[in-house]
Amino acid sequence: MKVFISSDMEGTAGVVDWSQCLAGQPDYDYYRGLLQAEVNAAIEGAQAAGAREFLVNDSHSKMQNLRPDTLAGNARYLSGSHKPMYMMEGLDASFDAIFFVSYHGSMSTSSPLSHTYNPRAIAEVSLNGTVVGESGINSLVALAYGVPVVLVTGDDITADEATRVNPEAHTAVVKTAISRFAADSMHPAQARDLIRTRAEAAISALADARPPRITLPATLSVMFRNPDLAEMATWITGVRRSGNTTTEIIEDDPLRLFRKFVSVVLLTRGIAE
Ligand SMILES: [Zn+2]
């Protein structure tokens, strides 16, 4: 049994500030250790339920936050940028389950360090009318390969958001959001225990899991922080202006939809403040 793990960092118990999760900052090494322990807890829980193969796709910042030799489960490690499929690089139909570890909520929520791919460019994204964060957008790739998202770890808002698209997913809520820069976190040791338990339950219940609930053709609406960004986005084929700061993409192929969204992210990055 093969598990694909997309690991971010903002959803780790104790993390509430950018300085804690950006390489080069004094506290970064400490917090990357907490992240690594949560990733390993997810792997160990899955192993307890019979999973044997793991691919960890490091999806945070420069995507090189973990230490390969201390990954549990002899996991393979997909790291570094640029990755065309971004937070979902490496997924294919050979996987049985997907974990989103240490995820955060969307830009328009009070989830700690909330953003949707690019906080300087994107104000809000909705999928078929539902506001989604990275978990919902990344679920397009899960749908394309028919692999269920079975575990989401992070704060309470993130768990809520992820289960709108993946109703059967197990969640490990390791902190309660107070604001975009504050949270009430479990003790890291308890957070790991919870993640381990929920990962084991998620793999044990795999027979009941289903791919993400996204009706096709799907409409992805992106609200930008200013109209210049929306205008540039329409230069990509298939991206249509739907308002002063909003654009819309309608696609029947979830992979093509995700790719267009990533193209929008990369294009607008160049002019974001
Ligand atoms: Zn991140």
mmCIF file of C-alpha atoms and ligand atoms in Angstrom:
data_model
loop_
_atom_site.group_PDB
_atom_site.id
_atom_site.type_symbol
_atom_site.label_atom_id
_atom_site.label_comp_id
_atom_site.label_asym_id
_atom_site.label_seq_id
_atom_site.Cartn_x
_atom_site.Cartn_y
_atom_site.Cartn_z
ATOM 1 C CA MET A 1 0.000 0.000 0.000
ATOM 2 C CA LYS A 2 1.389 3.382 -1.095
ATOM 3 C CA VAL A 3 0.761 6.696 0.644
ATOM 4 C CA PHE A 4 1.450 10.127 -0.858
ATOM 5 C CA ILE A 5 2.183 12.793 1.741
ATOM 6 C CA SER A 6 2.103 16.484 0.850
ATOM 7 C CA SER A 7 3.699 18.312 3.781
ATOM 8 C CA ASP A 8 3.338 22.031 4.395
ATOM 9 C CA MET A 9 4.510 23.712 7.626
ATOM 10 C CA GLU A 10 2.049 26.347 8.841
ATOM 11 C CA GLY A 11 -0.268 23.727 10.361
ATOM 12 C CA THR A 12 2.267 22.292 12.817
ATOM 13 C CA ALA A 13 1.377 22.550 16.518
ATOM 14 C CA GLY A 14 3.156 25.620 17.920
ATOM 15 C CA VAL A 15 3.683 27.419 14.597
ATOM 16 C CA VAL A 16 2.031 30.873 14.463
ATOM 17 C CA ASP A 17 4.504 33.206 12.756
ATOM 18 C CA TRP A 18 6.331 33.422 9.429
ATOM 19 C CA SER A 19 9.670 33.768 11.219
ATOM 20 C CA GLN A 20 9.179 30.225 12.546
ATOM 21 C CA CYS A 21 8.836 28.693 9.121
ATOM 22 C CA LEU A 22 11.206 30.565 6.876
ATOM 23 C CA ALA A 23 14.736 29.214 6.333
ATOM 24 C CA GLY A 24 17.426 31.525 7.674
ATOM 25 C CA GLN A 25 15.342 32.812 10.575
ATOM 26 C CA PRO A 26 16.698 31.984 14.054
ATOM 27 C CA ASP A 27 13.759 29.829 15.177
ATOM 28 C CA TYR A 28 13.348 27.965 11.893
ATOM 29 C CA ASP A 29 15.520 24.957 12.801
ATOM 30 C CA TYR A 30 13.510 24.311 15.939
ATOM 31 C CA TYR A 31 10.147 24.457 14.139
ATOM 32 C CA ARG A 32 11.304 22.384 11.178
ATOM 33 C CA GLY A 33 12.065 19.693 13.781
ATOM 34 C CA LEU A 34 8.483 19.860 15.037
ATOM 35 C CA LEU A 35 7.224 19.560 11.449
ATOM 36 C CA GLN A 36 9.462 16.567 10.796
ATOM 37 C CA ALA A 37 8.128 14.825 13.915
ATOM 38 C CA GLU A 38 4.528 15.365 12.738
ATOM 39 C CA VAL A 39 5.320 13.986 9.269
ATOM 40 C CA ASN A 40 6.931 10.955 10.902
ATOM 41 C CA ALA A 41 3.934 10.469 13.203
ATOM 42 C CA ALA A 42 1.667 10.327 10.139
ATOM 43 C CA ILE A 43 3.946 7.754 8.488
ATOM 44 C CA GLU A 44 4.139 5.633 11.661
ATOM 45 C CA GLY A 45 0.351 5.661 12.041
ATOM 46 C CA ALA A 46 -0.071 4.543 8.440
ATOM 47 C CA GLN A 47 2.532 1.808 8.945
ATOM 48 C CA ALA A 48 0.580 0.506 11.929
ATOM 49 C CA ALA A 49 -2.394 0.039 9.602
ATOM 50 C CA GLY A 50 -0.341 -1.772 6.957
ATOM 51 C CA ALA A 51 0.984 0.947 4.627
ATOM 52 C CA ARG A 52 4.470 0.096 3.349
ATOM 53 C CA GLU A 53 5.517 2.702 0.769
ATOM 54 C CA PHE A 54 5.668 6.457 1.279
ATOM 55 C CA LEU A 55 6.483 9.453 -0.865
ATOM 56 C CA VAL A 56 6.797 12.739 1.006
ATOM 57 C CA ASN A 57 6.427 15.766 -1.274
ATOM 58 C CA ASP A 58 7.819 18.733 0.653
ATOM 59 C CA SER A 59 5.377 21.532 -0.232
ATOM 60 C CA HIS A 60 6.445 24.443 1.944
ATOM 61 C CA SER A 61 8.323 27.550 0.776
ATOM 62 C CA LYS A 62 11.488 26.384 -1.015
ATOM 63 C CA MET A 63 10.291 22.802 -0.478
ATOM 64 C CA GLN A 64 13.410 21.547 1.290
ATOM 65 C CA ASN A 65 12.413 21.630 4.957
ATOM 66 C CA LEU A 66 12.831 18.003 6.020
ATOM 67 C CA ARG A 67 15.896 15.899 6.691
ATOM 68 C CA PRO A 68 15.785 12.840 4.423
ATOM 69 C CA ASP A 69 17.739 10.485 6.702
ATOM 70 C CA THR A 70 15.360 11.000 9.613
ATOM 71 C CA LEU A 71 12.162 10.345 7.654
ATOM 72 C CA ALA A 72 10.246 7.377 9.052
ATOM 73 C CA GLY A 73 9.152 4.388 6.977
ATOM 74 C CA ASN A 74 12.089 4.579 4.551
ATOM 75 C CA ALA A 75 10.032 7.253 2.816
ATOM 76 C CA ARG A 76 11.145 8.654 -0.504
ATOM 77 C CA TYR A 77 11.562 12.418 -0.400
ATOM 78 C CA LEU A 78 10.526 14.731 -3.236
ATOM 79 C CA SER A 79 12.029 18.126 -2.514
ATOM 80 C CA GLY A 80 13.141 21.346 -4.138
ATOM 81 C CA SER A 81 11.648 23.862 -6.475
ATOM 82 C CA HIS A 82 10.606 24.239 -9.227
ATOM 83 C CA LYS A 83 8.006 21.432 -9.309
ATOM 84 C CA PRO A 84 5.451 21.812 -12.128
ATOM 85 C CA MET A 85 2.713 20.107 -10.107
ATOM 86 C CA TYR A 86 3.763 22.010 -7.022
ATOM 87 C CA MET A 87 2.255 20.628 -3.779
ATOM 88 C CA MET A 88 1.024 17.534 -5.658
ATOM 89 C CA GLU A 89 4.159 16.693 -7.654
ATOM 90 C CA GLY A 90 4.792 12.951 -7.694
ATOM 91 C CA LEU A 91 1.209 11.783 -7.312
ATOM 92 C CA ASP A 92 -0.048 9.210 -9.792
ATOM 93 C CA ALA A 93 -2.697 6.493 -9.896
ATOM 94 C CA SER A 94 -0.364 3.946 -8.256
ATOM 95 C CA PHE A 95 -0.996 5.540 -4.833
ATOM 96 C CA ASP A 96 -3.749 4.307 -2.514
ATOM 97 C CA ALA A 97 -4.135 7.305 -0.224
ATOM 98 C CA ILE A 98 -3.132 10.941 0.259
ATOM 99 C CA PHE A 99 -2.202 12.739 3.505
ATOM 100 C CA PHE A 100 -2.105 16.546 3.773
ATOM 101 C CA VAL A 101 0.184 17.168 6.768
ATOM 102 C CA SER A 102 0.626 20.541 8.500
ATOM 103 C CA TYR A 103 -1.758 22.311 6.131
ATOM 104 C CA HIS A 104 -3.234 25.795 6.734
ATOM 105 C CA GLY A 105 -6.480 27.541 5.824
ATOM 106 C CA SER A 106 -7.331 29.818 2.911
ATOM 107 C CA MET A 107 -6.466 33.521 2.690
ATOM 108 C CA SER A 108 -9.942 34.721 3.658
ATOM 109 C CA THR A 109 -10.016 32.802 6.971
ATOM 110 C CA SER A 110 -8.452 33.357 10.407
ATOM 111 C CA SER A 111 -6.439 30.152 10.186
ATOM 112 C CA PRO A 112 -2.877 30.836 11.448
ATOM 113 C CA LEU A 113 -0.682 32.061 8.561
ATOM 114 C CA SER A 114 -3.621 31.628 6.193
ATOM 115 C CA HIS A 115 -3.013 32.115 2.496
ATOM 116 C CA THR A 116 -3.976 30.552 -0.795
ATOM 117 C CA TYR A 117 -0.762 29.803 -2.688
ATOM 118 C CA ASN A 118 0.311 33.458 -2.854
ATOM 119 C CA PRO A 119 -0.750 35.831 -0.058
ATOM 120 C CA ARG A 120 0.512 38.841 -2.020
ATOM 121 C CA ALA A 121 -1.674 38.101 -5.049
ATOM 122 C CA ILE A 122 -4.679 35.933 -4.196
ATOM 123 C CA ALA A 123 -7.499 37.090 -1.893
ATOM 124 C CA GLU A 124 -9.875 34.142 -2.238
ATOM 125 C CA VAL A 125 -10.448 31.043 -4.374
ATOM 126 C CA SER A 126 -13.666 29.111 -4.742
ATOM 127 C CA LEU A 127 -14.345 25.819 -6.425
ATOM 128 C CA ASN A 128 -17.896 25.305 -7.704
ATOM 129 C CA GLY A 129 -19.006 28.134 -5.406
ATOM 130 C CA THR A 130 -17.321 26.836 -2.231
ATOM 131 C CA VAL A 131 -14.387 28.777 -0.766
ATOM 132 C CA VAL A 132 -11.388 26.463 -0.802
ATOM 133 C CA GLY A 133 -7.831 26.579 0.461
ATOM 134 C CA GLU A 134 -4.836 24.725 -0.855
ATOM 135 C CA SER A 135 -6.372 21.456 0.336
ATOM 136 C CA GLY A 136 -9.375 21.932 -1.977
ATOM 137 C CA ILE A 137 -7.339 23.128 -4.959
ATOM 138 C CA ASN A 138 -4.826 20.268 -4.552
ATOM 139 C CA SER A 139 -7.750 17.850 -4.398
ATOM 140 C CA LEU A 140 -8.215 18.459 -8.145
ATOM 141 C CA VAL A 141 -5.045 16.416 -8.707
ATOM 142 C CA ALA A 142 -6.256 13.731 -6.307
ATOM 143 C CA LEU A 143 -9.485 13.534 -8.308
ATOM 144 C CA ALA A 144 -7.594 13.307 -11.603
ATOM 145 C CA TYR A 145 -5.754 10.184 -10.395
ATOM 146 C CA GLY A 146 -8.697 8.771 -8.433
ATOM 147 C CA VAL A 147 -6.809 8.748 -5.117
ATOM 148 C CA PRO A 148 -8.681 9.684 -1.911
ATOM 149 C CA VAL A 149 -7.458 12.335 0.545
ATOM 150 C CA VAL A 150 -7.796 10.436 3.821
ATOM 151 C CA LEU A 151 -5.921 12.539 6.392
ATOM 152 C CA VAL A 152 -5.593 16.276 6.978
ATOM 153 C CA THR A 153 -3.584 17.724 9.874
ATOM 154 C CA GLY A 154 -3.513 21.360 11.008
ATOM 155 C CA ASP A 155 -5.786 23.796 12.825
ATOM 156 C CA ASP A 156 -9.573 23.560 13.207
ATOM 157 C CA ILE A 157 -10.403 25.943 10.326
ATOM 158 C CA THR A 158 -8.143 24.022 7.954
ATOM 159 C CA ALA A 159 -9.808 20.739 8.901
ATOM 160 C CA ASP A 160 -13.238 22.251 8.262
ATOM 161 C CA GLU A 161 -12.219 23.611 4.894
ATOM 162 C CA ALA A 162 -10.618 20.348 3.746
ATOM 163 C CA THR A 163 -13.584 18.185 4.668
ATOM 164 C CA ARG A 164 -15.930 20.300 2.508
ATOM 165 C CA VAL A 165 -14.224 18.720 -0.490
ATOM 166 C CA ASN A 166 -13.168 15.464 1.203
ATOM 167 C CA PRO A 167 -16.025 14.603 3.597
ATOM 168 C CA GLU A 168 -14.636 11.198 4.646
ATOM 169 C CA ALA A 169 -11.124 12.460 5.376
ATOM 170 C CA HIS A 170 -9.863 11.917 8.917
ATOM 171 C CA THR A 171 -8.572 15.045 10.591
ATOM 172 C CA ALA A 172 -5.978 15.665 13.296
ATOM 173 C CA VAL A 173 -6.677 19.116 14.730
ATOM 174 C CA VAL A 174 -3.463 19.982 16.567
ATOM 175 C CA LYS A 175 -4.298 23.611 17.291
ATOM 176 C CA THR A 176 -7.279 25.944 17.564
ATOM 177 C CA ALA A 177 -7.078 29.134 15.525
ATOM 178 C CA ILE A 178 -7.268 32.407 17.426
ATOM 179 C CA SER A 179 -6.282 34.681 14.551
ATOM 180 C CA ARG A 180 -3.981 34.661 11.515
ATOM 181 C CA PHE A 181 -1.052 35.019 13.921
ATOM 182 C CA ALA A 182 -2.167 33.171 17.053
ATOM 183 C CA ALA A 183 -3.323 29.693 18.005
ATOM 184 C CA ASP A 184 -3.915 27.507 21.023
ATOM 185 C CA SER A 185 -1.701 24.475 20.266
ATOM 186 C CA MET A 186 -1.572 21.020 21.754
ATOM 187 C CA HIS A 187 1.717 19.979 23.303
ATOM 188 C CA PRO A 188 3.831 18.685 20.397
ATOM 189 C CA ALA A 189 4.027 15.199 21.923
ATOM 190 C CA GLN A 190 0.238 15.053 22.153
ATOM 191 C CA ALA A 191 -0.115 16.420 18.639
ATOM 192 C CA ARG A 192 2.092 13.588 17.339
ATOM 193 C CA ASP A 193 0.056 11.002 19.241
ATOM 194 C CA LEU A 194 -3.131 12.383 17.711
ATOM 195 C CA ILE A 195 -1.658 12.414 14.193
ATOM 196 C CA ARG A 196 -0.391 8.836 14.626
ATOM 197 C CA THR A 197 -3.810 7.643 15.803
ATOM 198 C CA ARG A 198 -5.736 9.471 13.087
ATOM 199 C CA ALA A 199 -3.352 8.282 10.355
ATOM 200 C CA GLU A 200 -3.808 4.695 11.480
ATOM 201 C CA ALA A 201 -7.601 5.136 11.512
ATOM 202 C CA ALA A 202 -7.527 6.755 8.066
ATOM 203 C CA ILE A 203 -5.624 3.867 6.476
ATOM 204 C CA SER A 204 -7.729 1.287 8.324
ATOM 205 C CA ALA A 205 -10.872 2.906 6.853
ATOM 206 C CA LEU A 206 -9.494 3.084 3.329
ATOM 207 C CA ALA A 207 -12.245 0.841 1.969
ATOM 208 C CA ASP A 208 -14.778 3.592 2.755
ATOM 209 C CA ALA A 209 -12.699 6.409 1.281
ATOM 210 C CA ARG A 210 -13.697 8.088 -1.958
ATOM 211 C CA PRO A 211 -11.955 10.544 -4.269
ATOM 212 C CA PRO A 212 -12.654 14.254 -3.657
ATOM 213 C CA ARG A 213 -16.210 15.458 -4.190
ATOM 214 C CA ILE A 214 -15.746 17.915 -7.049
ATOM 215 C CA THR A 215 -18.430 18.019 -9.733
ATOM 216 C CA LEU A 216 -17.092 18.254 -13.303
ATOM 217 C CA PRO A 217 -16.911 20.418 -15.280
ATOM 218 C CA ALA A 218 -15.631 22.477 -12.369
ATOM 219 C CA THR A 219 -15.500 26.255 -12.030
ATOM 220 C CA LEU A 220 -12.502 27.726 -10.232
ATOM 221 C CA SER A 221 -12.952 31.400 -9.333
ATOM 222 C CA VAL A 222 -9.946 33.405 -8.236
ATOM 223 C CA MET A 223 -10.290 36.794 -6.536
ATOM 224 C CA PHE A 224 -7.070 38.806 -6.690
ATOM 225 C CA ARG A 225 -5.897 41.600 -4.443
ATOM 226 C CA ASN A 226 -6.044 44.130 -7.274
ATOM 227 C CA PRO A 227 -7.369 44.353 -10.854
ATOM 228 C CA ASP A 228 -3.902 44.361 -12.468
ATOM 229 C CA LEU A 229 -3.379 40.804 -11.285
ATOM 230 C CA ALA A 230 -6.783 39.731 -12.649
ATOM 231 C CA GLU A 231 -5.999 41.319 -16.008
ATOM 232 C CA MET A 232 -2.656 39.518 -16.325
ATOM 233 C CA ALA A 233 -4.281 36.215 -15.393
ATOM 234 C CA THR A 234 -6.616 36.454 -18.409
ATOM 235 C CA TRP A 235 -3.596 36.285 -20.694
ATOM 236 C CA ILE A 236 -3.610 32.544 -19.977
ATOM 237 C CA THR A 237 -5.945 30.719 -22.376
ATOM 238 C CA GLY A 238 -9.172 29.708 -20.685
ATOM 239 C CA VAL A 239 -8.959 32.272 -17.868
ATOM 240 C CA ARG A 240 -11.893 34.676 -18.173
ATOM 241 C CA ARG A 241 -12.471 37.964 -16.315
ATOM 242 C CA SER A 242 -15.604 37.721 -14.177
ATOM 243 C CA GLY A 243 -15.334 41.011 -12.239
ATOM 244 C CA ASN A 244 -13.014 43.869 -11.306
ATOM 245 C CA THR A 245 -10.643 41.634 -9.356
ATOM 246 C CA THR A 246 -12.002 38.188 -10.224
ATOM 247 C CA THR A 247 -11.362 35.577 -12.900
ATOM 248 C CA GLU A 248 -12.922 32.235 -13.663
ATOM 249 C CA ILE A 249 -11.697 28.997 -15.229
ATOM 250 C CA ILE A 250 -14.144 26.263 -16.263
ATOM 251 C CA GLU A 251 -12.693 22.852 -17.125
ATOM 252 C CA ASP A 252 -13.918 19.279 -17.371
ATOM 253 C CA ASP A 253 -10.387 17.911 -16.813
ATOM 254 C CA PRO A 254 -9.293 18.454 -13.185
ATOM 255 C CA LEU A 255 -5.606 18.162 -14.058
ATOM 256 C CA ARG A 256 -5.890 20.826 -16.749
ATOM 257 C CA LEU A 257 -7.754 23.051 -14.267
ATOM 258 C CA PHE A 258 -5.017 22.639 -11.655
ATOM 259 C CA ARG A 259 -2.312 23.355 -14.238
ATOM 260 C CA LYS A 260 -4.049 26.543 -15.333
ATOM 261 C CA PHE A 261 -4.345 27.632 -11.705
ATOM 262 C CA VAL A 262 -0.618 26.992 -11.155
ATOM 263 C CA SER A 263 0.138 28.998 -14.318
ATOM 264 C CA VAL A 264 -1.938 31.878 -12.900
ATOM 265 C CA VAL A 265 0.000 31.678 -9.615
ATOM 266 C CA LEU A 266 3.370 31.700 -11.381
ATOM 267 C CA LEU A 267 2.426 34.500 -13.800
ATOM 268 C CA THR A 268 0.978 36.841 -11.179
ATOM 269 C CA ARG A 269 3.897 36.245 -8.802
ATOM 270 C CA GLY A 270 5.967 38.538 -11.000
ATOM 271 C CA ILE A 271 3.772 41.602 -10.362
ATOM 272 C CA ALA A 272 2.517 40.911 -6.835
ATOM 273 C CA GLU A 273 3.556 43.531 -4.282
HETATM 274 ZN ZN ZN B 1 3.596 26.649 3.557
#
